[in-house]
């Protein structure tokens, strides 16, 4: 992302925080809106040019945000720890507060990656009439052993390599971003985390995308969505890891735009 970041003020964890965001093509005021939700180590900047490319290909508007603790948003407080329900709270509290702060009344599409994909699914289950549809890349609906192994490897790299320096390009406080994500995922209590029951409440169309070489999850994640969500479509991508929007950007853009247009809701208003 190369545009100018703005900041929305919300209350989170009992204190005021600022949420970084960028608009894409706001002049397309009658076009469907797509809200981009990043992964566990992501931010506005870490999406790079993908949201712009997708919106241009589909004639869409986009809204990209960094969740609290990430990017240029307010970092975690020194004593702030996330519970097993942290993604539920992001969907139930943070995302609605952010959309309200920007006076968004329409039902946007949600485009989520990894943790952001799980948050998108949770939001759609909690507010089924407030979402036009979902595209979820490498979603987590339960915890797999390989996910934990890969996060342990990432933690070791953060502690012993230049990973922290690399992440500082995308986060004002990389310790806030990495610590919040890794600490809860590696907490033994998190091993029983699951959103499989919540999926039964999703009514919006879902395109679930999984790379066959994903080191953080298997096809069981997207097949689990398809087994519960009526009409969900699964897209399996060979030679693709945990970031389909980087590894297979052209295919993801083409398939996502086609899916959105197929399920477009008429009469969406502008912001």
PDB file of C-alpha atoms in Angstrom:
ATOM      1  CA  UNK A   1       0.000   0.000   0.000  1.00  0.00           C
ATOM      2  CA  UNK A   2       1.414   3.378  -0.986  1.00  0.00           C
ATOM      3  CA  UNK A   3      -1.499   5.706  -0.216  1.00  0.00           C
ATOM      4  CA  UNK A   4      -1.912   8.047   2.749  1.00  0.00           C
ATOM      5  CA  UNK A   5      -2.896   6.445   6.020  1.00  0.00           C
ATOM      6  CA  UNK A   6      -5.695   7.922   8.097  1.00  0.00           C
ATOM      7  CA  UNK A   7      -6.704   7.040  11.638  1.00  0.00           C
ATOM      8  CA  UNK A   8     -10.038   6.181  13.228  1.00  0.00           C
ATOM      9  CA  UNK A   9     -10.550   6.564  16.983  1.00  0.00           C
ATOM     10  CA  UNK A  10     -12.240   3.685  18.826  1.00  0.00           C
ATOM     11  CA  UNK A  11     -12.230   2.244  22.340  1.00  0.00           C
ATOM     12  CA  UNK A  12     -10.555  -1.163  22.762  1.00  0.00           C
ATOM     13  CA  UNK A  13      -9.535  -3.032  25.906  1.00  0.00           C
ATOM     14  CA  UNK A  14     -10.941  -0.155  27.941  1.00  0.00           C
ATOM     15  CA  UNK A  15      -8.760   2.560  26.412  1.00  0.00           C
ATOM     16  CA  UNK A  16      -8.903   4.840  23.362  1.00  0.00           C
ATOM     17  CA  UNK A  17      -6.876   3.583  20.403  1.00  0.00           C
ATOM     18  CA  UNK A  18      -6.281   4.757  16.862  1.00  0.00           C
ATOM     19  CA  UNK A  19      -6.792   2.382  13.953  1.00  0.00           C
ATOM     20  CA  UNK A  20      -4.742   2.955  10.807  1.00  0.00           C
ATOM     21  CA  UNK A  21      -6.613   2.644   7.518  1.00  0.00           C
ATOM     22  CA  UNK A  22      -6.429   3.523   3.835  1.00  0.00           C
ATOM     23  CA  UNK A  23      -9.162   3.927   1.246  1.00  0.00           C
ATOM     24  CA  UNK A  24      -8.861   2.525  -2.265  1.00  0.00           C
ATOM     25  CA  UNK A  25     -10.798   4.291  -5.037  1.00  0.00           C
ATOM     26  CA  UNK A  26     -13.318   6.044  -2.754  1.00  0.00           C
ATOM     27  CA  UNK A  27     -14.536   7.910  -5.827  1.00  0.00           C
ATOM     28  CA  UNK A  28     -16.259   4.695  -6.934  1.00  0.00           C
ATOM     29  CA  UNK A  29     -19.020   5.618  -4.530  1.00  0.00           C
ATOM     30  CA  UNK A  30     -21.624   3.231  -5.971  1.00  0.00           C
ATOM     31  CA  UNK A  31     -19.262   0.249  -6.225  1.00  0.00           C
ATOM     32  CA  UNK A  32     -19.284  -2.613  -3.693  1.00  0.00           C
ATOM     33  CA  UNK A  33     -16.953  -2.074  -0.745  1.00  0.00           C
ATOM     34  CA  UNK A  34     -14.285  -4.644   0.182  1.00  0.00           C
ATOM     35  CA  UNK A  35     -12.738  -4.531   3.677  1.00  0.00           C
ATOM     36  CA  UNK A  36      -9.319  -6.202   3.884  1.00  0.00           C
ATOM     37  CA  UNK A  37      -8.422  -8.004   7.146  1.00  0.00           C
ATOM     38  CA  UNK A  38      -4.761  -8.921   7.561  1.00  0.00           C
ATOM     39  CA  UNK A  39      -3.051 -11.977   9.019  1.00  0.00           C
ATOM     40  CA  UNK A  40      -1.518 -12.420  12.472  1.00  0.00           C
ATOM     41  CA  UNK A  41       1.627 -10.460  11.566  1.00  0.00           C
ATOM     42  CA  UNK A  42       0.077  -8.209   8.930  1.00  0.00           C
ATOM     43  CA  UNK A  43      -0.756  -4.532   8.526  1.00  0.00           C
ATOM     44  CA  UNK A  44      -1.901  -2.032   5.914  1.00  0.00           C
ATOM     45  CA  UNK A  45       1.606  -1.845   4.437  1.00  0.00           C
ATOM     46  CA  UNK A  46       2.108  -5.585   4.391  1.00  0.00           C
ATOM     47  CA  UNK A  47      -0.690  -6.052   1.835  1.00  0.00           C
ATOM     48  CA  UNK A  48       1.531  -4.107  -0.587  1.00  0.00           C
ATOM     49  CA  UNK A  49      -0.316  -3.425  -3.864  1.00  0.00           C
ATOM     50  CA  UNK A  50      -2.667  -6.413  -3.763  1.00  0.00           C
ATOM     51  CA  UNK A  51      -5.819  -4.587  -2.540  1.00  0.00           C
ATOM     52  CA  UNK A  52      -5.346  -1.898  -5.204  1.00  0.00           C
ATOM     53  CA  UNK A  53      -4.926  -4.527  -7.921  1.00  0.00           C
ATOM     54  CA  UNK A  54      -8.000  -6.464  -6.841  1.00  0.00           C
ATOM     55  CA  UNK A  55     -10.172  -3.347  -6.591  1.00  0.00           C
ATOM     56  CA  UNK A  56      -9.012  -2.072  -9.981  1.00  0.00           C
ATOM     57  CA  UNK A  57      -9.677  -5.455 -11.595  1.00  0.00           C
ATOM     58  CA  UNK A  58     -13.206  -5.590 -10.187  1.00  0.00           C
ATOM     59  CA  UNK A  59     -14.148  -1.915 -10.255  1.00  0.00           C
ATOM     60  CA  UNK A  60     -14.495  -2.031  -6.464  1.00  0.00           C
ATOM     61  CA  UNK A  61     -13.834   0.274  -3.520  1.00  0.00           C
ATOM     62  CA  UNK A  62     -11.440  -0.936  -0.840  1.00  0.00           C
ATOM     63  CA  UNK A  63     -10.801  -0.254   2.817  1.00  0.00           C
ATOM     64  CA  UNK A  64      -7.614  -1.635   4.361  1.00  0.00           C
ATOM     65  CA  UNK A  65      -6.936  -1.425   8.099  1.00  0.00           C
ATOM     66  CA  UNK A  66      -4.299  -2.375  10.648  1.00  0.00           C
ATOM     67  CA  UNK A  67      -5.922  -3.876  13.714  1.00  0.00           C
ATOM     68  CA  UNK A  68      -4.937  -2.409  17.113  1.00  0.00           C
ATOM     69  CA  UNK A  69      -1.436  -3.611  17.956  1.00  0.00           C
ATOM     70  CA  UNK A  70      -0.336  -3.675  14.298  1.00  0.00           C
ATOM     71  CA  UNK A  71       1.085  -1.376  11.661  1.00  0.00           C
ATOM     72  CA  UNK A  72       0.764   2.259  12.650  1.00  0.00           C
ATOM     73  CA  UNK A  73      -2.254   1.605  14.845  1.00  0.00           C
ATOM     74  CA  UNK A  74      -1.935   2.038  18.610  1.00  0.00           C
ATOM     75  CA  UNK A  75       0.355  -0.732  19.943  1.00  0.00           C
ATOM     76  CA  UNK A  76      -0.650  -3.110  22.698  1.00  0.00           C
ATOM     77  CA  UNK A  77      -0.337  -1.697  26.193  1.00  0.00           C
ATOM     78  CA  UNK A  78       2.675  -3.133  28.087  1.00  0.00           C
ATOM     79  CA  UNK A  79       0.417  -5.269  30.302  1.00  0.00           C
ATOM     80  CA  UNK A  80      -2.090  -6.204  27.584  1.00  0.00           C
ATOM     81  CA  UNK A  81      -2.430  -9.906  26.811  1.00  0.00           C
ATOM     82  CA  UNK A  82      -4.896 -11.523  24.451  1.00  0.00           C
ATOM     83  CA  UNK A  83      -7.213 -14.322  25.533  1.00  0.00           C
ATOM     84  CA  UNK A  84      -8.329 -17.415  23.668  1.00  0.00           C
ATOM     85  CA  UNK A  85     -11.328 -15.414  22.441  1.00  0.00           C
ATOM     86  CA  UNK A  86      -9.200 -12.657  20.883  1.00  0.00           C
ATOM     87  CA  UNK A  87     -10.460 -13.263  17.338  1.00  0.00           C
ATOM     88  CA  UNK A  88     -14.061 -13.407  18.574  1.00  0.00           C
ATOM     89  CA  UNK A  89     -13.518 -10.030  20.246  1.00  0.00           C
ATOM     90  CA  UNK A  90     -11.968  -8.568  17.108  1.00  0.00           C
ATOM     91  CA  UNK A  91     -15.077  -9.601  15.176  1.00  0.00           C
ATOM     92  CA  UNK A  92     -17.595  -8.610  17.843  1.00  0.00           C
ATOM     93  CA  UNK A  93     -15.986  -5.406  19.135  1.00  0.00           C
ATOM     94  CA  UNK A  94     -13.133  -3.986  17.054  1.00  0.00           C
ATOM     95  CA  UNK A  95     -14.449  -4.354  13.500  1.00  0.00           C
ATOM     96  CA  UNK A  96     -17.960  -3.018  14.278  1.00  0.00           C
ATOM     97  CA  UNK A  97     -16.475  -0.071  16.205  1.00  0.00           C
ATOM     98  CA  UNK A  98     -14.145   0.703  13.307  1.00  0.00           C
ATOM     99  CA  UNK A  99     -16.939   0.577  10.711  1.00  0.00           C
ATOM    100  CA  UNK A 100     -19.131   2.738  12.923  1.00  0.00           C
ATOM    101  CA  UNK A 101     -16.322   5.281  13.325  1.00  0.00           C
ATOM    102  CA  UNK A 102     -16.234   5.646   9.538  1.00  0.00           C
ATOM    103  CA  UNK A 103     -20.062   5.805   9.281  1.00  0.00           C
ATOM    104  CA  UNK A 104     -20.202   2.723   7.062  1.00  0.00           C
ATOM    105  CA  UNK A 105     -23.803   1.541   6.927  1.00  0.00           C
ATOM    106  CA  UNK A 106     -23.664  -0.747   3.894  1.00  0.00           C
ATOM    107  CA  UNK A 107     -22.868  -4.457   4.039  1.00  0.00           C
ATOM    108  CA  UNK A 108     -19.285  -4.794   2.781  1.00  0.00           C
ATOM    109  CA  UNK A 109     -17.454  -7.777   1.415  1.00  0.00           C
ATOM    110  CA  UNK A 110     -14.745  -9.040   3.749  1.00  0.00           C
ATOM    111  CA  UNK A 111     -11.428 -10.200   2.308  1.00  0.00           C
ATOM    112  CA  UNK A 112      -9.438 -11.889   5.057  1.00  0.00           C
ATOM    113  CA  UNK A 113      -6.104 -13.664   5.283  1.00  0.00           C
ATOM    114  CA  UNK A 114      -5.222 -16.238   7.993  1.00  0.00           C
ATOM    115  CA  UNK A 115      -6.288 -14.746  11.364  1.00  0.00           C
ATOM    116  CA  UNK A 116      -8.051 -12.036   9.370  1.00  0.00           C
ATOM    117  CA  UNK A 117      -9.957 -14.742   7.493  1.00  0.00           C
ATOM    118  CA  UNK A 118     -11.080 -16.280  10.776  1.00  0.00           C
ATOM    119  CA  UNK A 119     -12.191 -12.862  12.008  1.00  0.00           C
ATOM    120  CA  UNK A 120     -14.137 -12.357   8.776  1.00  0.00           C
ATOM    121  CA  UNK A 121     -15.941 -15.673   9.278  1.00  0.00           C
ATOM    122  CA  UNK A 122     -16.713 -14.802  12.884  1.00  0.00           C
ATOM    123  CA  UNK A 123     -18.066 -11.376  11.920  1.00  0.00           C
ATOM    124  CA  UNK A 124     -20.288 -12.995   9.282  1.00  0.00           C
ATOM    125  CA  UNK A 125     -21.588 -15.465  11.874  1.00  0.00           C
ATOM    126  CA  UNK A 126     -22.334 -12.717  14.424  1.00  0.00           C
ATOM    127  CA  UNK A 127     -23.760 -10.161  11.987  1.00  0.00           C
ATOM    128  CA  UNK A 128     -25.131 -12.267   9.110  1.00  0.00           C
ATOM    129  CA  UNK A 129     -27.082  -9.376   7.579  1.00  0.00           C
ATOM    130  CA  UNK A 130     -24.175  -6.926   7.677  1.00  0.00           C
ATOM    131  CA  UNK A 131     -21.842  -8.625   5.203  1.00  0.00           C
ATOM    132  CA  UNK A 132     -22.222  -9.007   1.447  1.00  0.00           C
ATOM    133  CA  UNK A 133     -19.852 -11.954   1.133  1.00  0.00           C
ATOM    134  CA  UNK A 134     -16.432 -13.268   2.062  1.00  0.00           C
ATOM    135  CA  UNK A 135     -13.181 -14.276   0.441  1.00  0.00           C
ATOM    136  CA  UNK A 136     -11.015 -16.049   3.005  1.00  0.00           C
ATOM    137  CA  UNK A 137      -7.405 -17.005   2.315  1.00  0.00           C
ATOM    138  CA  UNK A 138      -5.736 -19.689   4.472  1.00  0.00           C
ATOM    139  CA  UNK A 139      -8.431 -19.454   7.159  1.00  0.00           C
ATOM    140  CA  UNK A 140      -8.157 -21.104  10.568  1.00  0.00           C
ATOM    141  CA  UNK A 141     -11.295 -22.753  11.931  1.00  0.00           C
ATOM    142  CA  UNK A 142      -9.470 -24.987  14.436  1.00  0.00           C
ATOM    143  CA  UNK A 143      -5.888 -25.476  15.611  1.00  0.00           C
ATOM    144  CA  UNK A 144      -3.651 -27.979  13.809  1.00  0.00           C
ATOM    145  CA  UNK A 145      -0.333 -29.358  15.039  1.00  0.00           C
ATOM    146  CA  UNK A 146       1.473 -28.038  11.969  1.00  0.00           C
ATOM    147  CA  UNK A 147       0.266 -24.514  12.747  1.00  0.00           C
ATOM    148  CA  UNK A 148       1.824 -24.644  16.206  1.00  0.00           C
ATOM    149  CA  UNK A 149       5.072 -26.076  14.820  1.00  0.00           C
ATOM    150  CA  UNK A 150       5.328 -23.275  12.283  1.00  0.00           C
ATOM    151  CA  UNK A 151       4.658 -20.582  14.887  1.00  0.00           C
ATOM    152  CA  UNK A 152       7.398 -22.044  17.101  1.00  0.00           C
ATOM    153  CA  UNK A 153       9.772 -21.778  14.130  1.00  0.00           C
ATOM    154  CA  UNK A 154       8.661 -18.167  13.592  1.00  0.00           C
ATOM    155  CA  UNK A 155       9.202 -17.365  17.288  1.00  0.00           C
ATOM    156  CA  UNK A 156      12.724 -18.772  17.129  1.00  0.00           C
ATOM    157  CA  UNK A 157      13.423 -16.715  14.013  1.00  0.00           C
ATOM    158  CA  UNK A 158      12.125 -13.580  15.729  1.00  0.00           C
ATOM    159  CA  UNK A 159      14.427 -14.156  18.678  1.00  0.00           C
ATOM    160  CA  UNK A 160      17.566 -15.211  16.799  1.00  0.00           C
ATOM    161  CA  UNK A 161      17.480 -13.728  13.278  1.00  0.00           C
ATOM    162  CA  UNK A 162      16.729 -10.365  11.664  1.00  0.00           C
ATOM    163  CA  UNK A 163      12.974 -11.089  11.480  1.00  0.00           C
ATOM    164  CA  UNK A 164      12.260  -8.361  14.042  1.00  0.00           C
ATOM    165  CA  UNK A 165      14.116  -5.839  11.882  1.00  0.00           C
ATOM    166  CA  UNK A 166      12.173  -6.932   8.798  1.00  0.00           C
ATOM    167  CA  UNK A 167       8.835  -6.601  10.599  1.00  0.00           C
ATOM    168  CA  UNK A 168       9.775  -3.105  11.769  1.00  0.00           C
ATOM    169  CA  UNK A 169       9.241  -1.970   8.173  1.00  0.00           C
ATOM    170  CA  UNK A 170       5.544  -2.744   8.561  1.00  0.00           C
ATOM    171  CA  UNK A 171       4.888  -2.099  12.277  1.00  0.00           C
ATOM    172  CA  UNK A 172       5.759   0.883  14.457  1.00  0.00           C
ATOM    173  CA  UNK A 173       6.114  -1.603  17.332  1.00  0.00           C
ATOM    174  CA  UNK A 174       7.039  -5.065  15.996  1.00  0.00           C
ATOM    175  CA  UNK A 175       7.155  -6.504  19.527  1.00  0.00           C
ATOM    176  CA  UNK A 176       3.492  -5.541  19.949  1.00  0.00           C
ATOM    177  CA  UNK A 177       2.511  -7.309  16.741  1.00  0.00           C
ATOM    178  CA  UNK A 178       4.619 -10.420  17.147  1.00  0.00           C
ATOM    179  CA  UNK A 179       4.090 -10.842  20.874  1.00  0.00           C
ATOM    180  CA  UNK A 180       0.325 -10.509  20.757  1.00  0.00           C
ATOM    181  CA  UNK A 181       0.034 -13.077  17.974  1.00  0.00           C
ATOM    182  CA  UNK A 182       2.599 -15.672  19.017  1.00  0.00           C
ATOM    183  CA  UNK A 183       1.908 -15.634  22.762  1.00  0.00           C
ATOM    184  CA  UNK A 184      -1.763 -16.582  22.483  1.00  0.00           C
ATOM    185  CA  UNK A 185      -1.323 -19.062  19.631  1.00  0.00           C
ATOM    186  CA  UNK A 186       1.371 -20.895  21.645  1.00  0.00           C
ATOM    187  CA  UNK A 187      -0.630 -20.818  24.878  1.00  0.00           C
ATOM    188  CA  UNK A 188      -1.657 -24.439  25.687  1.00  0.00           C
ATOM    189  CA  UNK A 189      -5.184 -23.188  26.374  1.00  0.00           C
ATOM    190  CA  UNK A 190      -5.485 -22.162  22.732  1.00  0.00           C
ATOM    191  CA  UNK A 191      -5.156 -25.725  21.440  1.00  0.00           C
ATOM    192  CA  UNK A 192      -8.909 -26.264  21.898  1.00  0.00           C
ATOM    193  CA  UNK A 193      -9.859 -23.070  20.034  1.00  0.00           C
ATOM    194  CA  UNK A 194     -12.389 -23.642  17.271  1.00  0.00           C
ATOM    195  CA  UNK A 195     -14.978 -21.651  15.328  1.00  0.00           C
ATOM    196  CA  UNK A 196     -16.608 -24.669  13.693  1.00  0.00           C
ATOM    197  CA  UNK A 197     -19.858 -24.183  15.620  1.00  0.00           C
ATOM    198  CA  UNK A 198     -20.036 -20.510  14.636  1.00  0.00           C
ATOM    199  CA  UNK A 199     -19.819 -21.366  10.926  1.00  0.00           C
ATOM    200  CA  UNK A 200     -23.387 -22.658  11.036  1.00  0.00           C
ATOM    201  CA  UNK A 201     -24.574 -19.047  11.362  1.00  0.00           C
ATOM    202  CA  UNK A 202     -22.788 -17.760   8.244  1.00  0.00           C
ATOM    203  CA  UNK A 203     -25.314 -16.870   5.540  1.00  0.00           C
ATOM    204  CA  UNK A 204     -23.115 -14.925   3.116  1.00  0.00           C
ATOM    205  CA  UNK A 205     -21.395 -16.481   0.092  1.00  0.00           C
ATOM    206  CA  UNK A 206     -17.876 -17.677   0.909  1.00  0.00           C
ATOM    207  CA  UNK A 207     -14.882 -18.345  -1.325  1.00  0.00           C
ATOM    208  CA  UNK A 208     -12.349 -20.300   0.755  1.00  0.00           C
ATOM    209  CA  UNK A 209      -8.816 -20.376  -0.695  1.00  0.00           C
ATOM    210  CA  UNK A 210      -6.059 -22.732   0.424  1.00  0.00           C
ATOM    211  CA  UNK A 211      -2.520 -23.191  -0.869  1.00  0.00           C
ATOM    212  CA  UNK A 212      -1.501 -26.824  -1.071  1.00  0.00           C
ATOM    213  CA  UNK A 213       1.962 -25.963   0.282  1.00  0.00           C
ATOM    214  CA  UNK A 214       0.684 -23.909   3.221  1.00  0.00           C
ATOM    215  CA  UNK A 215       2.957 -24.470   6.222  1.00  0.00           C
ATOM    216  CA  UNK A 216       0.323 -23.179   8.642  1.00  0.00           C
ATOM    217  CA  UNK A 217      -2.733 -25.237   7.697  1.00  0.00           C
ATOM    218  CA  UNK A 218      -4.193 -28.046   5.612  1.00  0.00           C
ATOM    219  CA  UNK A 219      -7.171 -28.472   3.337  1.00  0.00           C
ATOM    220  CA  UNK A 220      -9.146 -29.596   6.386  1.00  0.00           C
ATOM    221  CA  UNK A 221      -9.670 -25.910   7.179  1.00  0.00           C
ATOM    222  CA  UNK A 222     -11.425 -24.955   3.934  1.00  0.00           C
ATOM    223  CA  UNK A 223     -13.195 -28.298   3.617  1.00  0.00           C
ATOM    224  CA  UNK A 224     -14.532 -27.733   7.120  1.00  0.00           C
ATOM    225  CA  UNK A 225     -16.037 -24.448   5.932  1.00  0.00           C
ATOM    226  CA  UNK A 226     -17.572 -26.048   2.849  1.00  0.00           C
ATOM    227  CA  UNK A 227     -19.109 -28.811   4.962  1.00  0.00           C
ATOM    228  CA  UNK A 228     -21.038 -26.314   7.081  1.00  0.00           C
ATOM    229  CA  UNK A 229     -21.609 -23.134   5.055  1.00  0.00           C
ATOM    230  CA  UNK A 230     -24.217 -23.628   2.354  1.00  0.00           C
ATOM    231  CA  UNK A 231     -22.896 -22.823  -1.097  1.00  0.00           C
ATOM    232  CA  UNK A 232     -19.317 -22.143   0.018  1.00  0.00           C
ATOM    233  CA  UNK A 233     -16.789 -22.655  -2.749  1.00  0.00           C
ATOM    234  CA  UNK A 234     -13.265 -24.029  -2.214  1.00  0.00           C
ATOM    235  CA  UNK A 235     -10.311 -22.949  -4.326  1.00  0.00           C
ATOM    236  CA  UNK A 236      -7.199 -25.138  -3.968  1.00  0.00           C
ATOM    237  CA  UNK A 237      -3.960 -23.688  -5.312  1.00  0.00           C
ATOM    238  CA  UNK A 238      -0.913 -25.863  -6.121  1.00  0.00           C
ATOM    239  CA  UNK A 239       2.584 -24.473  -5.592  1.00  0.00           C
ATOM    240  CA  UNK A 240       1.141 -21.991  -3.109  1.00  0.00           C
ATOM    241  CA  UNK A 241       2.009 -21.402   0.540  1.00  0.00           C
ATOM    242  CA  UNK A 242       0.319 -19.505   3.353  1.00  0.00           C
ATOM    243  CA  UNK A 243      -0.069 -16.261   1.379  1.00  0.00           C
ATOM    244  CA  UNK A 244      -2.083 -16.970  -1.789  1.00  0.00           C
ATOM    245  CA  UNK A 245      -2.394 -13.236  -2.503  1.00  0.00           C
ATOM    246  CA  UNK A 246       1.376 -13.122  -2.923  1.00  0.00           C
ATOM    247  CA  UNK A 247       2.156 -16.604  -4.263  1.00  0.00           C
ATOM    248  CA  UNK A 248      -0.731 -16.752  -6.751  1.00  0.00           C
ATOM    249  CA  UNK A 249      -1.922 -13.142  -6.955  1.00  0.00           C
ATOM    250  CA  UNK A 250      -3.264 -13.219 -10.516  1.00  0.00           C
ATOM    251  CA  UNK A 251      -5.350 -16.344  -9.924  1.00  0.00           C
ATOM    252  CA  UNK A 252      -6.671 -15.066  -6.581  1.00  0.00           C
ATOM    253  CA  UNK A 253      -7.653 -11.721  -8.125  1.00  0.00           C
ATOM    254  CA  UNK A 254      -9.393 -13.309 -11.095  1.00  0.00           C
ATOM    255  CA  UNK A 255     -11.256 -15.886  -9.030  1.00  0.00           C
ATOM    256  CA  UNK A 256     -12.189 -13.406  -6.291  1.00  0.00           C
ATOM    257  CA  UNK A 257     -13.526 -10.789  -8.701  1.00  0.00           C
ATOM    258  CA  UNK A 258     -15.542 -13.409 -10.594  1.00  0.00           C
ATOM    259  CA  UNK A 259     -16.987 -14.730  -7.311  1.00  0.00           C
ATOM    260  CA  UNK A 260     -17.867 -11.248  -6.062  1.00  0.00           C
ATOM    261  CA  UNK A 261     -19.557 -10.266  -9.312  1.00  0.00           C
ATOM    262  CA  UNK A 262     -21.502 -13.510  -9.356  1.00  0.00           C
ATOM    263  CA  UNK A 263     -22.864 -12.806  -5.890  1.00  0.00           C
ATOM    264  CA  UNK A 264     -23.035  -9.014  -6.037  1.00  0.00           C
ATOM    265  CA  UNK A 265     -25.865  -7.392  -4.120  1.00  0.00           C
ATOM    266  CA  UNK A 266     -27.678  -4.680  -5.996  1.00  0.00           C
ATOM    267  CA  UNK A 267     -28.247  -1.202  -4.671  1.00  0.00           C
ATOM    268  CA  UNK A 268     -25.248  -0.845  -2.393  1.00  0.00           C
ATOM    269  CA  UNK A 269     -24.859   2.751  -1.326  1.00  0.00           C
ATOM    270  CA  UNK A 270     -21.659   4.734  -1.051  1.00  0.00           C
ATOM    271  CA  UNK A 271     -19.971   5.731   2.145  1.00  0.00           C
TER     272      UNK A 271
END
